[in-house]
Short mmCIF file of C-alpha atoms in Angstrom, two decimals:
data_model
loop_
_atom_site.label_atom_id
_atom_site.label_comp_id
_atom_site.label_asym_id
_atom_site.label_seq_id
_atom_site.Cartn_x
_atom_site.Cartn_y
_atom_site.Cartn_z
CA MET A 90 70.74 115.84 85.07
CA SER A 91 71.33 116.63 88.73
CA ASN A 92 67.81 117.99 88.96
CA ASP A 93 66.55 114.43 88.69
CA THR A 94 67.98 113.51 92.06
CA ASN A 95 65.50 111.34 93.80
CA LEU A 96 67.27 109.69 96.66
CA GLU A 97 67.24 111.13 100.08
CA THR A 98 68.71 109.88 103.30
CA ARG A 99 66.85 109.92 106.51
CA GLY A 100 68.12 110.54 109.98
CA PRO A 101 71.52 111.69 111.16
CA ALA A 102 74.58 109.59 110.60
CA THR A 103 75.61 106.91 113.09
CA SER A 104 72.46 106.71 115.14
CA GLU A 105 69.47 104.49 115.44
CA PRO A 106 67.18 105.55 112.60
CA THR A 107 63.78 106.98 113.37
CA GLY A 108 60.63 105.19 112.31
CA PRO A 109 59.61 101.69 113.25
CA GLU A 110 61.95 100.12 115.73
CA ARG A 111 63.67 96.88 115.15
CA THR A 112 62.71 93.93 117.25
CA ARG A 113 66.31 93.03 117.96
CA GLY A 114 68.19 95.42 120.17
CA GLY A 115 71.72 96.62 119.73
CA PHE A 116 73.44 99.32 117.78
CA CYS A 117 73.31 99.93 114.08
CA VAL A 118 75.60 102.10 112.05
CA GLN A 119 74.90 103.89 108.82
CA PRO A 120 77.33 102.70 106.18
CA PRO A 121 79.00 105.29 103.94
CA VAL A 122 77.47 105.34 100.48
CA ASP A 123 78.10 106.76 97.05
CA ILE A 124 75.09 107.53 94.89
CA LEU A 125 75.65 107.91 91.18
CA GLU A 126 73.39 108.54 88.28
CA SER A 127 73.65 107.51 84.68
CA ALA A 128 71.14 107.86 81.87
CA ASP A 129 69.58 104.48 82.71
CA GLU A 130 69.82 104.07 86.44
CA LEU A 131 70.77 105.28 89.86
CA LEU A 132 73.59 103.33 91.44
CA LEU A 133 73.99 103.04 95.17
CA VAL A 134 77.34 101.80 96.45
CA ALA A 135 77.66 101.02 100.16
CA ASP A 136 80.57 99.79 102.29
CA LEU A 137 79.39 96.81 104.32
CA PRO A 138 82.58 95.12 105.54
CA GLY A 139 81.97 91.93 107.45
CA VAL A 140 78.59 91.22 105.89
CA ALA A 141 78.27 88.01 103.89
CA ALA A 142 76.74 88.36 100.43
CA ASN A 143 73.81 86.07 101.21
CA GLU A 144 72.93 87.95 104.38
CA VAL A 145 72.40 91.43 102.95
CA ASN A 146 68.77 92.46 103.15
CA ILE A 147 67.51 94.95 100.60
CA ASN A 148 63.93 95.98 101.05
CA PHE A 149 61.86 98.26 98.87
CA GLU A 150 58.49 99.24 100.21
CA ASP A 151 56.31 102.32 99.84
CA GLY A 152 59.03 104.16 97.99
CA GLU A 153 61.60 103.50 100.68
CA LEU A 154 64.74 101.55 100.04
CA THR A 155 66.32 100.00 103.12
CA ILE A 156 69.60 98.19 103.24
CA HIS A 157 70.40 96.09 106.25
CA GLY A 158 73.59 94.12 106.75
CA PRO A 159 73.95 91.92 109.82
CA VAL A 160 77.54 91.44 110.98
CA ARG A 161 78.53 88.18 112.55
CA GLY A 162 81.11 89.07 115.12
CA THR A 163 82.32 87.45 118.26
CA ALA A 164 81.47 88.99 121.58
CA ASP A 165 83.74 91.97 122.06
CA GLN A 166 83.42 91.98 125.82
CA THR A 167 85.59 88.91 126.18
CA LYS A 168 88.49 90.28 124.17
CA ARG A 169 91.57 91.87 125.66
CA PHE A 170 91.88 94.83 123.33
CA LEU A 171 95.23 96.46 122.74
CA LEU A 172 93.84 98.77 120.11
CA ARG A 173 90.19 99.41 119.47
CA GLU A 174 89.36 101.82 116.70
CA TYR A 175 85.97 100.64 115.56
CA GLY A 176 83.01 98.87 116.99
CA VAL A 177 81.29 96.05 115.17
CA ALA A 178 77.61 96.67 114.55
CA ASP A 179 74.95 95.85 112.00
CA TYR A 180 74.52 98.24 109.11
CA LEU A 181 71.22 99.94 108.45
CA ARG A 182 70.28 102.83 106.22
CA SER A 183 67.15 103.99 104.45
CA PHE A 184 66.58 106.12 101.39
CA ARG A 185 63.44 107.59 99.95
CA VAL A 186 63.22 106.71 96.29
CA SER A 187 60.85 108.47 93.93
CA GLU A 188 58.43 106.69 91.64
CA GLN A 189 60.81 107.32 88.78
CA ILE A 190 62.49 104.05 89.68
CA ASP A 191 61.30 100.78 88.21
CA ALA A 192 61.11 98.82 91.45
CA SER A 193 60.62 95.48 89.72
CA ARG A 194 64.02 95.69 88.09
CA ILE A 195 66.10 96.68 91.12
CA HIS A 196 69.05 94.34 91.41
CA ALA A 197 72.21 94.21 93.50
CA GLU A 198 75.60 92.60 93.84
CA HIS A 199 77.93 92.26 96.80
CA ARG A 200 81.67 91.76 96.53
CA ASP A 201 84.60 92.29 98.92
CA GLY A 202 82.26 93.90 101.44
CA VAL A 203 80.92 96.44 98.95
CA LEU A 204 77.24 96.41 98.02
CA MET A 205 76.08 97.84 94.71
CA VAL A 206 72.37 98.39 94.22
CA HIS A 207 71.17 99.19 90.73
CA LEU A 208 67.97 101.21 90.56
CA PRO A 209 66.84 101.34 86.94
CA LYS A 210 64.78 104.34 85.88
CA VAL A 211 61.38 103.75 84.36
CA GLU A 212 61.54 103.64 80.59
CA ALA A 213 59.55 106.81 80.01
CA LEU A 214 62.06 108.91 81.92
CA LYS A 215 65.13 107.86 80.02
CA PRO A 216 66.41 110.61 77.78
CA ARG A 217 65.89 109.73 74.18
CA ARG A 218 67.69 111.01 71.21
CA ILE A 219 65.33 111.49 68.33
CA GLN A 220 66.80 110.76 64.99
CA VAL A 221 65.73 113.13 62.26
CA ALA A 222 65.07 111.26 59.12
CA VAL A 223 66.57 112.80 56.07
CA GLY A 224 63.84 112.75 53.46
CA MET B 28 65.43 118.76 93.30
CA ASN B 29 64.77 117.17 96.63
CA LEU B 30 68.18 116.07 97.73
CA ARG B 31 68.92 117.35 101.17
CA ARG B 32 72.46 118.18 102.02
CA THR B 33 72.73 117.23 105.66
CA ASN B 34 75.96 116.71 107.54
CA GLY B 35 78.58 115.04 105.42
CA GLY B 36 77.55 117.34 102.62
CA LEU B 37 79.54 119.99 100.91
CA ALA B 38 79.86 122.54 103.68
CA PHE B 39 81.50 120.21 106.17
CA GLY B 40 83.73 118.69 103.54
CA GLN B 41 84.89 122.11 102.48
CA LEU B 42 85.52 123.15 106.04
CA ARG B 43 87.48 119.99 106.64
CA ASP B 44 89.56 120.55 103.54
CA GLU B 45 90.27 124.10 104.67
CA MET B 46 91.28 122.88 108.11
CA ASP B 47 93.47 120.18 106.63
CA LYS B 48 95.12 122.74 104.43
CA LEU B 49 95.76 124.92 107.43
CA PHE B 50 97.33 122.04 109.33
CA GLU B 51 99.27 121.03 106.29
CA ASP B 52 100.71 124.53 105.89
CA PHE B 53 101.69 124.41 109.52
CA PHE B 54 102.86 120.86 110.08
CA GLY B 55 103.87 119.78 106.61
CA PRO B 56 102.09 117.54 104.10
CA ALA B 57 101.96 114.39 106.29
CA SER B 58 98.17 114.44 106.57
CA ALA B 59 97.70 114.55 102.80
CA LEU B 60 98.56 110.86 102.55
CA GLN B 61 95.99 109.84 105.10
CA ARG B 62 93.31 111.89 103.44
CA THR B 63 93.32 109.92 100.21
CA VAL B 64 91.01 107.25 101.56
CA GLY B 65 88.36 108.83 103.72
CA GLN B 66 89.21 111.43 106.28
CA ARG B 67 90.19 109.24 109.18
CA THR B 68 93.21 107.09 109.74
CA PHE B 69 92.71 104.25 107.31
CA PRO B 70 92.22 101.43 107.84
CA ALA B 71 90.74 101.40 111.33
CA LEU B 72 92.20 98.54 113.35
CA ASN B 73 91.17 96.36 116.22
CA VAL B 74 93.95 94.42 117.90
CA TRP B 75 93.52 92.06 120.80
CA GLU B 76 95.53 89.51 122.70
CA ASP B 77 94.72 85.84 122.71
CA GLY B 78 97.25 83.85 124.71
CA ASP B 79 100.42 83.36 122.68
CA ARG B 80 99.19 85.37 119.75
CA LEU B 81 97.73 88.71 118.80
CA LEU B 82 94.69 88.93 116.59
CA ALA B 83 93.95 91.94 114.43
CA GLU B 84 91.09 92.96 112.22
CA ALA B 85 90.79 95.83 109.77
CA GLU B 86 87.85 96.89 107.66
CA LEU B 87 88.96 97.10 104.05
CA PRO B 88 85.80 97.06 101.92
CA GLY B 89 86.48 97.08 98.21
CA VAL B 90 90.18 96.30 98.58
CA ARG B 91 91.17 93.30 96.50
CA ARG B 92 93.60 90.67 97.68
CA GLU B 93 96.09 91.58 94.98
CA ASP B 94 95.94 95.25 95.94
CA LEU B 95 96.88 94.65 99.56
CA GLU B 96 100.40 94.38 100.92
CA ILE B 97 101.16 93.31 104.48
CA ALA B 98 104.63 93.58 105.99
CA VAL B 99 105.72 92.53 109.46
CA VAL B 100 109.08 93.62 110.86
CA GLY B 101 109.78 93.02 114.54
CA ASN B 102 106.79 94.50 116.30
CA GLU B 103 105.65 96.69 113.43
CA VAL B 104 102.87 95.79 111.05
CA THR B 105 102.41 97.77 107.85
CA LEU B 106 99.27 97.62 105.74
CA LYS B 107 99.56 99.12 102.31
CA GLY B 108 97.20 99.09 99.40
CA LYS B 109 94.70 100.88 97.28
CA ARG B 110 91.01 100.96 96.65
CA SER B 111 89.98 101.53 93.09
CA VAL B 112 86.71 102.85 91.77
CA GLU B 113 84.57 99.85 90.85
CA HIS B 114 81.84 101.54 88.85
CA ALA B 115 81.94 102.96 85.35
CA THR B 116 83.34 106.44 84.94
CA GLY B 117 81.36 109.36 83.59
CA LEU B 118 78.48 109.00 86.04
CA THR B 119 77.13 111.96 87.96
CA PHE B 120 77.80 111.84 91.69
CA HIS B 121 74.90 112.78 93.95
CA ARG B 122 76.56 111.66 97.11
CA ARG B 123 80.13 110.71 97.74
CA GLU B 124 81.01 109.40 101.17
CA ARG B 125 83.35 106.56 100.28
CA GLY B 126 86.98 107.35 99.73
CA THR B 127 89.22 105.87 97.06
CA GLY B 128 92.93 105.85 96.48
CA GLU B 129 96.03 104.59 98.20
CA PHE B 130 96.62 104.04 101.89
CA ALA B 131 99.50 103.00 104.09
CA ARG B 132 99.52 102.53 107.78
CA THR B 133 102.06 101.20 110.24
CA VAL B 134 101.18 100.19 113.77
CA LYS B 135 103.54 99.29 116.58
CA LEU B 136 102.53 96.24 118.57
CA PRO B 137 103.45 95.97 122.24
CA VAL B 138 105.32 92.70 121.60
CA ALA B 139 107.47 91.31 118.80
CA VAL B 140 105.73 88.81 116.55
CA ASP B 141 107.13 85.97 114.48
CA PRO B 142 106.89 87.24 110.88
CA ASP B 143 107.15 83.71 109.42
CA LYS B 144 104.03 82.53 111.21
CA VAL B 145 101.76 85.47 110.49
CA GLU B 146 98.55 84.44 108.78
CA ALA B 147 96.25 86.79 106.90
CA SER B 148 92.87 86.31 105.30
CA LEU B 149 90.56 88.75 103.59
CA GLN B 150 86.87 87.96 103.69
CA ASP B 151 83.88 90.14 102.85
CA GLY B 152 86.02 93.25 103.10
CA VAL B 153 87.50 92.44 106.50
CA LEU B 154 91.15 91.57 106.96
CA HIS B 155 91.91 89.04 109.69
CA LEU B 156 95.47 88.77 110.96
CA VAL B 157 96.88 86.11 113.27
CA LEU B 158 100.18 87.28 114.73
CA PRO B 159 101.93 84.67 116.89
CA LYS B 160 104.21 86.24 119.44
CA ALA B 161 107.95 85.80 118.94
CA GLU B 162 109.50 83.15 121.19
CA ALA B 163 111.31 85.80 123.23
CA ALA B 164 108.06 87.62 123.91
CA LYS B 165 106.09 84.63 125.13
CA PRO B 166 105.38 84.45 128.84
CA ARG B 167 107.25 81.71 130.63
CA LYS B 168 106.23 79.92 133.69
CA ILE B 169 109.07 79.72 136.15
CA ASN B 170 109.04 76.90 138.58
CA VAL B 171 110.36 77.66 141.98
CA LYS B 172 112.71 74.96 143.09
CA THR B 173 112.12 73.49 146.43
CA SER B 174 115.23 72.79 148.37
#
């Protein structure tokens, strides 16, 4: 089963990804993800705290899946920090997805700052159990 | 097979576990608790001052309201909770970067806060805390009497 792996990350963690640049400046961080596989689909789970459900952008183009989550934060410069352990930045991460995924049926849900993207496999690739008819 | 194991893959994780074990053998099992959710201190906190109150934010993606416990005593704030696995079990992991399990963290604030007036809200995986300073800790303006 693990030989079917067809997701690949691009670029090092926590840096501006390579490839086309975004028009808007500012930092982006790569969110931590889990990628799981079942018989029917690949499941991508990403932590996107601070991103509203209706503002998550999931784009699938030329075999590349991109998730982008803008964070609406107040300007940090004006705050008098007593403790500062993380910076607020938009989330951006890309994965190369093989043609084994049925792009038209990709769907996602977002709850409590966790994004789940379901990537269904194309029908032909699903393992099938063949029943032997007893004659 | 075209999955690349870059950083964050097995080798680093193993090394980290080995290092943690080493530290644990040396300093005792304190770090084991922190390791359950991710490898860093969890949750990460931002605390800032805003006049008569302190504001705090913590990123807690996937933590449900009912699984989070907040306690304020004097100038100490304790966040306790757990993050459960939200997907079905029995799936094959190709990549595992998100931690699960229980966490507990206590931070000392520079001033005492009024525990009765603390407000907390959890939205889109971010906890927002409003911590009004205790009366004794509020700055007072002292008027100089003119004779």
